[in-house]
Coordinates of C-alpha atoms in Angstrom, one line a residue:
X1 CA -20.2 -8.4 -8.1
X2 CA -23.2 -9.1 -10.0
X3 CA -21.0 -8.9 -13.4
X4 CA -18.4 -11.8 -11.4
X5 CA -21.2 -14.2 -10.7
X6 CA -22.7 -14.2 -14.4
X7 CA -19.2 -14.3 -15.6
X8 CA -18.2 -17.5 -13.1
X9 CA -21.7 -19.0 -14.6
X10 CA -20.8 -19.0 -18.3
X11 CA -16.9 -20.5 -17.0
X12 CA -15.0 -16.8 -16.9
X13 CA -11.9 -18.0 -15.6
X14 CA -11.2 -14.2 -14.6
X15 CA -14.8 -14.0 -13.0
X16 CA -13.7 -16.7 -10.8
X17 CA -10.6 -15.5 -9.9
X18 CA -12.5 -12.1 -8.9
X19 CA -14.7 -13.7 -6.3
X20 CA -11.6 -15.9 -5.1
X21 CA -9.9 -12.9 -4.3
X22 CA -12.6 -10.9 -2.7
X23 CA -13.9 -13.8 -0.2
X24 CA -10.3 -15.9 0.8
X25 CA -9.5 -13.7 3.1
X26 CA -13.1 -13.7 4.7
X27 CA -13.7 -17.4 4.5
X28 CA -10.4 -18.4 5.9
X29 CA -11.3 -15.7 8.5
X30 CA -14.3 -17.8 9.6
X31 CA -12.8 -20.4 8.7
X32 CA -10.1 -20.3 11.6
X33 CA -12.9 -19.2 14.2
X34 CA -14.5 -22.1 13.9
X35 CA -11.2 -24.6 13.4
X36 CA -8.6 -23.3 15.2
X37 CA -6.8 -24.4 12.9
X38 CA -4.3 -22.5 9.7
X39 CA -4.1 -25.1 7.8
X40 CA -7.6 -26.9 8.1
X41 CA -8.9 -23.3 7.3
X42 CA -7.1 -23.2 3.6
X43 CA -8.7 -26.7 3.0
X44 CA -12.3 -25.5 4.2
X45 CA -11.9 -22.1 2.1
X46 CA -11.1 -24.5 -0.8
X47 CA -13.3 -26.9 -0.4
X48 CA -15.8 -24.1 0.2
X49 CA -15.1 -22.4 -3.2
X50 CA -15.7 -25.7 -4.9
X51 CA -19.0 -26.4 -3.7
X52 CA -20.1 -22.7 -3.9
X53 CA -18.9 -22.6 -8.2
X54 CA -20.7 -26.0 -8.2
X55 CA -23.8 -24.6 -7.3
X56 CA -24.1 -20.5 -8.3
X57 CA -26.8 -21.8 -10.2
X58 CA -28.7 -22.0 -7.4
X59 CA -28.0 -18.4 -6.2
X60 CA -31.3 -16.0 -7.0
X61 CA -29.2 -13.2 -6.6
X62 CA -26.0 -12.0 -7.0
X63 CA -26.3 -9.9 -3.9
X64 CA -27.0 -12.6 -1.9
X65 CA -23.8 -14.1 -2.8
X66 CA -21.9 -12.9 0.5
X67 CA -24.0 -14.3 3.1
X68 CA -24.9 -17.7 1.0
X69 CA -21.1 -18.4 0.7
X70 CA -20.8 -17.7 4.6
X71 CA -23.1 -20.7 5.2
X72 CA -21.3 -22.8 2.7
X73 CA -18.1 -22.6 4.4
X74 CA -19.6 -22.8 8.1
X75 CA -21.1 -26.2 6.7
X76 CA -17.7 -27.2 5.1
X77 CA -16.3 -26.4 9.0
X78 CA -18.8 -29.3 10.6
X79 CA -17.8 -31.4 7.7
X80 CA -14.3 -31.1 8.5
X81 CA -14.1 -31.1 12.2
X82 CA -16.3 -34.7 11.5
X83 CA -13.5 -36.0 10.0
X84 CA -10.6 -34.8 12.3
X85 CA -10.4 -38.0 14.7
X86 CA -6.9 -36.6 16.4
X87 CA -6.4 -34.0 18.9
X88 CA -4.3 -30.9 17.8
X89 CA -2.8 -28.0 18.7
X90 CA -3.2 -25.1 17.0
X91 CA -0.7 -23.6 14.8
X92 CA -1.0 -20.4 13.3
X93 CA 1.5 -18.6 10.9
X94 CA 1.5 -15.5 12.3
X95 CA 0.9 -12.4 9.7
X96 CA 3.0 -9.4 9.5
X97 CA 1.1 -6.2 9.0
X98 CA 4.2 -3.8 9.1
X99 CA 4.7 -1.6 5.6
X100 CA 8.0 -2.3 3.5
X101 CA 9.9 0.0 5.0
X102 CA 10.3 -2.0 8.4
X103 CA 11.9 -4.9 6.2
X104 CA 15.0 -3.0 6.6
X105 CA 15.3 -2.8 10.5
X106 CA 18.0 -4.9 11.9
X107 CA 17.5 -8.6 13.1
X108 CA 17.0 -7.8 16.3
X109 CA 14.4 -5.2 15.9
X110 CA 12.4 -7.4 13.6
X111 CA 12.6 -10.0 15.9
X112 CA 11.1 -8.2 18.5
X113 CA 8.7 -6.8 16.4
X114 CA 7.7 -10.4 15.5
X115 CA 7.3 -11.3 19.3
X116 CA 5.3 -8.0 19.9
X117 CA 2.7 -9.0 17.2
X118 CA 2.5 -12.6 18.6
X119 CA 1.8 -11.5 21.7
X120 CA -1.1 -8.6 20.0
X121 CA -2.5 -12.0 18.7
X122 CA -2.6 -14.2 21.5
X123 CA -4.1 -10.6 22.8
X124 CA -7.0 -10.6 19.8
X125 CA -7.6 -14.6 20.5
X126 CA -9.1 -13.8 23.8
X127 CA -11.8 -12.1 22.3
X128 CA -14.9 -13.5 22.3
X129 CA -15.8 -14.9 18.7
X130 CA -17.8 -12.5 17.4
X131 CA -15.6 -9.4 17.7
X132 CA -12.6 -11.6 16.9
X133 CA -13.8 -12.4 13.6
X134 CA -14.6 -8.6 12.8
X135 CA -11.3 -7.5 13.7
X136 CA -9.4 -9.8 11.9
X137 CA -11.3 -9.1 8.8
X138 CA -11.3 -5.2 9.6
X139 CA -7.9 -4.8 10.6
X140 CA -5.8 -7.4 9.7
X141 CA -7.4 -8.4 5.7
X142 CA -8.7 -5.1 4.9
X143 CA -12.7 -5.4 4.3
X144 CA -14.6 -2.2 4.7
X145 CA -17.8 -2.7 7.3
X146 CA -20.0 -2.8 4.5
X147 CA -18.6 -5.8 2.9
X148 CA -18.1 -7.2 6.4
X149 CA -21.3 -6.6 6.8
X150 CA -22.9 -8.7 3.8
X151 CA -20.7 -11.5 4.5
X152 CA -21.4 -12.0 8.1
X153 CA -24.8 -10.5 7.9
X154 CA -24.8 -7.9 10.5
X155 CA -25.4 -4.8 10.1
X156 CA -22.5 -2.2 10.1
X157 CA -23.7 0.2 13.2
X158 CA -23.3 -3.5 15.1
X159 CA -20.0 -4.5 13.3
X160 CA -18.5 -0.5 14.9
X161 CA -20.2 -1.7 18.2
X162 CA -18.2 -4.8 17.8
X163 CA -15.3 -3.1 16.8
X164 CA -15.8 -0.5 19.7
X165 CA -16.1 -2.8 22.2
X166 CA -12.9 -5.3 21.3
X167 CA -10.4 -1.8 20.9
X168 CA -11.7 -1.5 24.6
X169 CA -11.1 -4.9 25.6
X170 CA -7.9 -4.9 23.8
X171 CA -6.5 -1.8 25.6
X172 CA -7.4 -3.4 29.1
X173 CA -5.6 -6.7 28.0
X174 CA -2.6 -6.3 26.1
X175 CA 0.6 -6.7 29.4
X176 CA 3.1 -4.4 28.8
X177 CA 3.0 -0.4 27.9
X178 CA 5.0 -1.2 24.6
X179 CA 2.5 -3.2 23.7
X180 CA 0.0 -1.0 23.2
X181 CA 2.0 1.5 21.8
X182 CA 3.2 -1.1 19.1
X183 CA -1.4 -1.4 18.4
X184 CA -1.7 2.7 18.7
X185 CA 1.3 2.6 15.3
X186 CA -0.3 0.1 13.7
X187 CA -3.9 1.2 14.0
X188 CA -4.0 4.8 14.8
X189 CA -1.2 6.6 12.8
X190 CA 1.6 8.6 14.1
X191 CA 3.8 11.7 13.0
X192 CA 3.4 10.7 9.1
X193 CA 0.0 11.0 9.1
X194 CA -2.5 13.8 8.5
X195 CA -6.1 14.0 9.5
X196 CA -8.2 16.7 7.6
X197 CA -11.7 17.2 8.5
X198 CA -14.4 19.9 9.0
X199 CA -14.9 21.7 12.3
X200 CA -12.7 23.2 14.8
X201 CA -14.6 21.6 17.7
X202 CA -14.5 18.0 16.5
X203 CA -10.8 18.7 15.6
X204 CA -9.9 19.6 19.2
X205 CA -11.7 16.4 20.0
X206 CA -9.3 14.4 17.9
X207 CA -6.4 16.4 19.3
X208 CA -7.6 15.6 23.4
X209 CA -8.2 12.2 22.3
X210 CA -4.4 10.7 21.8
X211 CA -4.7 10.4 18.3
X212 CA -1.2 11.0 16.8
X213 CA -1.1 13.1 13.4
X214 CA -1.1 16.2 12.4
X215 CA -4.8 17.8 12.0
X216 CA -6.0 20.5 8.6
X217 CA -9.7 21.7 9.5
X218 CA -11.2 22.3 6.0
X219 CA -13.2 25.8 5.7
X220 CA -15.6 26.3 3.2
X221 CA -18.9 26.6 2.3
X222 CA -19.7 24.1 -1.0
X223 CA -23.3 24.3 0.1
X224 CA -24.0 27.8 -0.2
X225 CA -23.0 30.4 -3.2
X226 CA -21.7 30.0 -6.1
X227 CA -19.2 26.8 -6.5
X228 CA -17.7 25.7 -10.0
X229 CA -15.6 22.4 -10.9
X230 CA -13.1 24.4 -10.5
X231 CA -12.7 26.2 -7.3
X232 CA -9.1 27.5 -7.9
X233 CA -10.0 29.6 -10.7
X234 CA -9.2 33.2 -9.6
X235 CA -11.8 34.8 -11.0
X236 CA -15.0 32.5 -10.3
X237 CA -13.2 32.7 -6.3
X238 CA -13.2 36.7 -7.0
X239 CA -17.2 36.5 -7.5
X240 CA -17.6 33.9 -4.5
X241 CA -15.6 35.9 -2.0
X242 CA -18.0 38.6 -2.8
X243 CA -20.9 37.1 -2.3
X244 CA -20.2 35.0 0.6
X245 CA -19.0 38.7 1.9
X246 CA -22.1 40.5 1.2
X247 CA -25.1 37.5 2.2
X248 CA -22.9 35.8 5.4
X249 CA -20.3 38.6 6.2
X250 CA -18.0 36.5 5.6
X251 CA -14.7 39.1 5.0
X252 CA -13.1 38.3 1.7
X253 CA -9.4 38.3 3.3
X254 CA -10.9 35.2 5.6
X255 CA -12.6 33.3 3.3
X256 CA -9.5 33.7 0.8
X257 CA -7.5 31.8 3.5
X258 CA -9.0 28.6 1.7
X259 CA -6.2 29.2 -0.9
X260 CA -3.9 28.3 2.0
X261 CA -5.6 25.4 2.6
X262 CA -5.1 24.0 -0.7
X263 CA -1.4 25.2 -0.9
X264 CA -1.2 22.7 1.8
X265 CA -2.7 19.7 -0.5
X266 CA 0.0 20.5 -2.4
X267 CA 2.9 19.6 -0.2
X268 CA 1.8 16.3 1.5
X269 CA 4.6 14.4 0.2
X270 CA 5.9 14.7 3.9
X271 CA 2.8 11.9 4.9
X272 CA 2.5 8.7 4.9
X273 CA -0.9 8.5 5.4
X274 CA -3.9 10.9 5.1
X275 CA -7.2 10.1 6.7
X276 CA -10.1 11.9 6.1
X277 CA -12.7 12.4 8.8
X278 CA -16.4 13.1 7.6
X279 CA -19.9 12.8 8.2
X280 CA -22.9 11.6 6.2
X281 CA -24.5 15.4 5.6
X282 CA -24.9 17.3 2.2
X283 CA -22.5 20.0 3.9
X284 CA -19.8 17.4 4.7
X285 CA -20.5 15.0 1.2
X286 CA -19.9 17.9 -1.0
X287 CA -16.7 19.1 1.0
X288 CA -15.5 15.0 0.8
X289 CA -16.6 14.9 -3.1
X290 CA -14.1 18.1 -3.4
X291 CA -11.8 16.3 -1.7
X292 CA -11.6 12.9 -3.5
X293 CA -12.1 14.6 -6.8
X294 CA -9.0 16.4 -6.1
X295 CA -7.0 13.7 -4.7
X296 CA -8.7 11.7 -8.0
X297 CA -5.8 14.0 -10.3
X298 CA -2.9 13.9 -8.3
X299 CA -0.6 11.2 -8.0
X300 CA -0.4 10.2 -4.3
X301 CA 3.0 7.8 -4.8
X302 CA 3.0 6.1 -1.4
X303 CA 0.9 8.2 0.0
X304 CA -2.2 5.9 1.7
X305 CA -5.5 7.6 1.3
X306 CA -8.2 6.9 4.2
X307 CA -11.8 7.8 4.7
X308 CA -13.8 7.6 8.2
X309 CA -17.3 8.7 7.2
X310 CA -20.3 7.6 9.6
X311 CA -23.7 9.0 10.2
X312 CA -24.5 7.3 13.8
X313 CA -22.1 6.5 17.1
X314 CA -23.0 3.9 19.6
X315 CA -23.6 6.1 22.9
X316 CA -25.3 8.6 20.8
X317 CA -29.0 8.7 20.3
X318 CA -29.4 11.7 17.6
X319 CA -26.1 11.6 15.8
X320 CA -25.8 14.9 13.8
X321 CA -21.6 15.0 13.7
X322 CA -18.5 14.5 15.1
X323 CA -18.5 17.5 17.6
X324 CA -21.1 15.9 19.3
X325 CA -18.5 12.8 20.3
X326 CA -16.1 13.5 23.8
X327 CA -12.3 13.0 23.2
X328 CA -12.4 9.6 24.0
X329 CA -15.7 8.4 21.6
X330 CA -13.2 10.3 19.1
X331 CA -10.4 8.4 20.2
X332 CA -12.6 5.0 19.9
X333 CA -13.3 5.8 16.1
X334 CA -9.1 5.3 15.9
X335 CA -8.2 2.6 13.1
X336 CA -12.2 2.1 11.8
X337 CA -11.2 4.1 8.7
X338 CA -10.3 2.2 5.4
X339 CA -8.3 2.9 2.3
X340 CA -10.0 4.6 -0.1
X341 CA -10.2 2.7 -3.9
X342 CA -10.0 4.2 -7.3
X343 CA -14.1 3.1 -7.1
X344 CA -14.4 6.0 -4.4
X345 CA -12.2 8.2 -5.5
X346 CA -14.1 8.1 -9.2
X347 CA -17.6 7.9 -7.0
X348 CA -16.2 11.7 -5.4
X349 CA -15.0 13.2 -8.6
X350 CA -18.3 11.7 -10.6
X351 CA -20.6 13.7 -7.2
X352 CA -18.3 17.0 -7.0
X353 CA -18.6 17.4 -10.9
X354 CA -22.2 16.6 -10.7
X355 CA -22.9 19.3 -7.9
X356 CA -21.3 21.6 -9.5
X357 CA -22.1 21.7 -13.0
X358 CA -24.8 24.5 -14.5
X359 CA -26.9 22.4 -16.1
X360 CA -29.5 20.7 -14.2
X361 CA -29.4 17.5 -16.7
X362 CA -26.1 16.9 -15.2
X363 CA -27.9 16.7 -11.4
X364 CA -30.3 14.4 -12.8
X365 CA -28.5 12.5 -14.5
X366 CA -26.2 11.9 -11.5
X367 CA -29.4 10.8 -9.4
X368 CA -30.1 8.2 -11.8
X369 CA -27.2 6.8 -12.1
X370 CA -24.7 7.7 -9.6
X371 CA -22.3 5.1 -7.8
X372 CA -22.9 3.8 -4.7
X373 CA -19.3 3.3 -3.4
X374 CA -20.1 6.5 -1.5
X375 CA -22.7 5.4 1.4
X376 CA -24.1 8.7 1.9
X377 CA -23.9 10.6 -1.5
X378 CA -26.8 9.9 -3.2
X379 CA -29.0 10.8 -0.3
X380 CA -27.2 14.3 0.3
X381 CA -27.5 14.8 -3.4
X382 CA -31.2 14.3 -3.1
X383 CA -31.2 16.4 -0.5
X384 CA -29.1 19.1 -2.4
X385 CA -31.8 19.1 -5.4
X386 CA -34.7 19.3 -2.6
X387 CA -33.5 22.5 -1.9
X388 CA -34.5 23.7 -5.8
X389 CA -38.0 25.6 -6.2
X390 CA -40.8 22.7 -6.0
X391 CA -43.3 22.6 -9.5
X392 CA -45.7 23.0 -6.7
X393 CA -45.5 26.6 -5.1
X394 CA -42.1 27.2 -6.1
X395 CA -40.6 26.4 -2.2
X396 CA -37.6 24.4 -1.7
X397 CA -37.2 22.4 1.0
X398 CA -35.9 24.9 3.4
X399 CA -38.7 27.6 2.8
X400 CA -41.4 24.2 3.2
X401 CA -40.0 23.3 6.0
X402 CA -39.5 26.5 7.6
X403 CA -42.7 27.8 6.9
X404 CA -44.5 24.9 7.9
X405 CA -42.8 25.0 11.6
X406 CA -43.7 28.7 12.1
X407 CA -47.2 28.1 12.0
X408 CA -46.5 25.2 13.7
X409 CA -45.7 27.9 16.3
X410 CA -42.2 27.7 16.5
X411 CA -41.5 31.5 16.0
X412 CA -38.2 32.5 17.9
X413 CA -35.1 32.4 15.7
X414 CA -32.9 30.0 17.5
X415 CA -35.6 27.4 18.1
X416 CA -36.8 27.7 14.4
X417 CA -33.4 26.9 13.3
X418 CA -32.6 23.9 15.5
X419 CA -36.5 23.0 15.0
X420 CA -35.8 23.1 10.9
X421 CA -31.9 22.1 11.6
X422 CA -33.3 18.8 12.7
X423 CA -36.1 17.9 9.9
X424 CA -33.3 18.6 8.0
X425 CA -30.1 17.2 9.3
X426 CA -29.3 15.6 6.1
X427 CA -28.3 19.1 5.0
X428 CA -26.2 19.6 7.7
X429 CA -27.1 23.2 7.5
X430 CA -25.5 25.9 10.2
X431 CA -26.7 28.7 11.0
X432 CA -25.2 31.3 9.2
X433 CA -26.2 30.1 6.0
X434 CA -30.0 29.2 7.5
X435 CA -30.1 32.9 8.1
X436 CA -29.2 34.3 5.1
X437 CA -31.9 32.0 4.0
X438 CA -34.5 33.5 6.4
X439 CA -33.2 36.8 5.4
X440 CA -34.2 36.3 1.3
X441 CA -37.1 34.9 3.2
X442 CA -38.4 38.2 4.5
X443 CA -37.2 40.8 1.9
X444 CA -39.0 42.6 -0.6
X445 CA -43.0 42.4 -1.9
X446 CA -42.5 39.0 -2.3
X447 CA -41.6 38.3 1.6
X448 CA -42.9 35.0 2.9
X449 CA -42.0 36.2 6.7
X450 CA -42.5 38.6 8.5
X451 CA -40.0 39.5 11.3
X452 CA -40.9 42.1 14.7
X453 CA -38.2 43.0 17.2
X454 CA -35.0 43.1 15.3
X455 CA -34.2 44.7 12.0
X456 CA -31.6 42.8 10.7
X457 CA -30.6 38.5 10.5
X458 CA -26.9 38.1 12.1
X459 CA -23.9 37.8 10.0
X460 CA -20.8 36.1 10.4
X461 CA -19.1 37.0 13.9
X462 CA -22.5 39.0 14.8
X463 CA -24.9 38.3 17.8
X464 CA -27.7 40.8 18.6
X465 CA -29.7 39.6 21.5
X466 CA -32.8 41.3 19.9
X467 CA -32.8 39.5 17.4
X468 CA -32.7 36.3 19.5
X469 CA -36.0 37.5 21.6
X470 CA -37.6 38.5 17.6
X471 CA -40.8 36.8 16.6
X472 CA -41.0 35.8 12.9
X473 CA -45.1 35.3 11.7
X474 CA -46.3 34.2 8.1
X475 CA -47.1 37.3 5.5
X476 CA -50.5 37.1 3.9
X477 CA -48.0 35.8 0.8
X478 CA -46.7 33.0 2.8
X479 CA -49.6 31.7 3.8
X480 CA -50.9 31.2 0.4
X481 CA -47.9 30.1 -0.9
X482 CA -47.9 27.2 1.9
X483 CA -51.5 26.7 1.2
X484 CA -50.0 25.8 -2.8
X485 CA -52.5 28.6 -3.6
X486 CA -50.2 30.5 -5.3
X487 CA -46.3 30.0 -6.9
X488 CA -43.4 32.0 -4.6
X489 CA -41.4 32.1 -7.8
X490 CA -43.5 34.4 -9.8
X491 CA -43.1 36.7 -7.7
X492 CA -40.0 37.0 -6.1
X493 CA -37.0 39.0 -7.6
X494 CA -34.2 37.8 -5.9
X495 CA -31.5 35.0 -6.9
X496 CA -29.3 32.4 -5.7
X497 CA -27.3 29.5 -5.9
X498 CA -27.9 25.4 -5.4
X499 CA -24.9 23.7 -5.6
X500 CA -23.3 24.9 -9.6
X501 CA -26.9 25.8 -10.7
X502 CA -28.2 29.4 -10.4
X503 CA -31.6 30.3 -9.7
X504 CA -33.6 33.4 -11.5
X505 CA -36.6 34.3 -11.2
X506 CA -38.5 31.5 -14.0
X507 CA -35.7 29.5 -14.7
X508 CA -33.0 27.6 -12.9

């Protein structure tokens, strides 16, 4: 935006035509709220373009431009409604939001399909103003929340509220069964779309809550082991699947089911829409980053590409995911995604080849400048590089933090890991992976902790109730490693992996 505004102040005629096209459809939006009426609202939006390249001078930034133009068309509203001396009734051209295809249907069809959205709109008008606006602008112009959000100037967990609350009220309202069946097609998918996301307990969610599509749980790991650009190459799967097998347990023949999973990326011709459902988290960012950088080097044709990522919920105090929600607060989250943009789709690609590369320029570099069309990336990416060995005592942020809760005196297993799990949530770390970590921990002269009442950490599909009743304690090492009197990483042997970079002992 800011390269629109200083091209509209040296006359660009493209530059104007940029921020025309980005803010028409929200200042006719307002526009109508406060009019009532179509045609008054194309004059105002007009009129308030005018006044708004007039005076862009006067703009000290070109951040601010959203929420500045917002006032100039609310004041080009009074001036209007000043001059209208007549009474009217409104008139508005109702929109059709059905896709090409339904062009086709016979005249009879398409008329009632014109009647059905009349009445979804007369439906929407009863709204009160404030969620009317937002779902106009969300569902029926296309603006993400975050672009909502500067315009209007509220914030996006208030926009979802908004959003929340008018599905509800819409749901109540709309008369007749058909009705509402018409607004589940247009705004929560059907049988020609596909939902992929991570967790099989959020996924049943989706499935109990109504929501029509078919459902691909994603499995894998990105955030521990070994990962490359290129996760299909046989052999650098070969070394993962081994080493996912001996620190997690993992069996090789299960994790190589992920190639199965990406067989089925490669038939989704059958879809008309794809929606992917993920949360805010280092463990879900990197999966999404795989995700869109794939979907970045395919050509999708018709295929509509969606993203639902969030990192709160209204009725939720401590959001940490999606299989937190019930079936019906994942039903509620129905038609809040929005199409994703070759910006995001080159913002996942730029992460996932960041992550993953073995040079740790690469990880900095993408810190420093990394897009911000993905909300949550560059804060999981910090919090991927947090996990490195600090220049301090050679602890990343799991051993810190870990360390520092045990003497803390949090020393049980379980409560350590949910104690940790929520200093950390950014990570999104389970606990498998937190206790291989514990494990690397504890082993060797070099051990940090020291574990009494179980001999082993769990692997995958393992529970050992002694080693939920264990006690872990600081070694003599740990405690002067947390005290930064001495450096864990001249003395431990072991190695590992951050994202594409490998740790050795003095190097990474």
């Amino acid at each position: 935006m800011k390269s629109w505004i200083e091209g509209a102040l040296h006359g660009e005629p493209e530059a104007y035509e940029q921020l025309v096209r980005q803010y028409r459809g929200m200042a006719l939006a307002v526009a109508y709220q406060k009019l009532q009426d179509a045609y008054g609202a194309e004059d105002v939006a007009q009129e308030a373009f005018t006044e708004a390249f007039a005076n862009l001078g006067k703009l000290d930034k070109p951040e601010a431009f959203p929420g500045w133009f917002k006032v100039i068309v609310e004041r080009q509203c009074y001036r209007w409604l000043r001059r209208k001396r007549h009474s009217f009734v409104p008139i508005e051209e109702i929109e059709t939001v059905f896709r090409e295809e339904d062009l086709a249907l016979d005249p009879e069809v398409r008329a009632m399909q014109k009647e059905l959205q009349q009445t979804l709109r007369s439906s929407i008008a009863q709204l009160p103003s404030s969620m009317r606006v937002v779902v106009d602008l969300f569902y029926f112009q296309g603006y993400t929340l975050k672009e909502i959000s500067d315009f209007l100037e509220v914030n996006v967990p208030a926009l979802k509220k908004r959003l929340f609350d008018a599905r509800a009220k819409l749901k109540r309202s709309l008369p007749v069964r058909d009705l509402a069946s018409m607004f589940n097609e247009l705004h929560e998918g059907g049988k020609s779309m596909l939902h992929i996301m991570n967790g099989d307990h959020a996924a049943n969610r989706l499935r109990e809550s109504g929501i029509q599509g078919d459902i691909l749980v994603w499995r894998e790991l990105y955030t521990y082991g070994p990962v490359s650009t290129n996760m299909a190459d046989k052999s650098a799967r070969q070394q993962r699947a081994i080493i996912l097998e001996n620190e997690l347990g993992i069996p090789q023949k299960e994790y190589l089911q992920v190639e199965v999973l990406e067989e089925k990326l490669r038939s989704l011709q059958q879809y008309k829409e794809i929606v992917l459902w993920f949360e805010y988290d280092l463990y879900d960012q990197a999966m999404l980053s795989y995700l869109l950088h794939y979907f970045s080097g395919q050509d999708l044709q018709k295929i509509r590409l969606n993203l639902l990522c969030i990192d709160s919920y209204p009725e939720v105090e401590f959001f940490r995911g999606l299989g937190q929600l019930t079936s019906k607060q994942i039903g509620s989250l129905s038609g809040n995604w929005h199409v994703i943009d070759k910006q995001e789709l080159q913002a996942g690609k730029q992460f996932w080849e960041a992550y993953t590369s073995f040079d740790i320029r690469q990880h900095q570099e993408y810190m420093q400048d990394g897009t911000i069309e993905l909300p949550f990336a560059k804060a999981a990416f910090e919090a991927h590089l947090s996990r490195l060995p600090s220049v301090t005592n050679g602890l990343g942020s799991i051993e810190q933090t870990t360390l520092e809760t045990i003497r803390a005196g949090i020393q049980r297993p379980h409560d350590l890991f949910r104690k940790v799990g929520d200093k950390l949530h950014v990570l999104g770390m389970g606990d498998l992976e937190y206790w291989a970590h514990l494990k690397r921990m504890s082993e060797g002269s070099a051990a940090l902790i020291h574990m009494t009442g179980a001999v082993s950490f769990p692997k995958y599909n393992q529970y050992d109730q002694t080693f939920r009743d264990a006690v872990l304690s600081l070694t003599e090492l740990g405690v002067q490693v947390l005290n930064g009197e001495v450096d864990w990483t001249t003395f431990r042997e072991d190695e590992y992996w951050v994202g594409g970079l490998h740790v050795r002992k003095g190097e990474v």
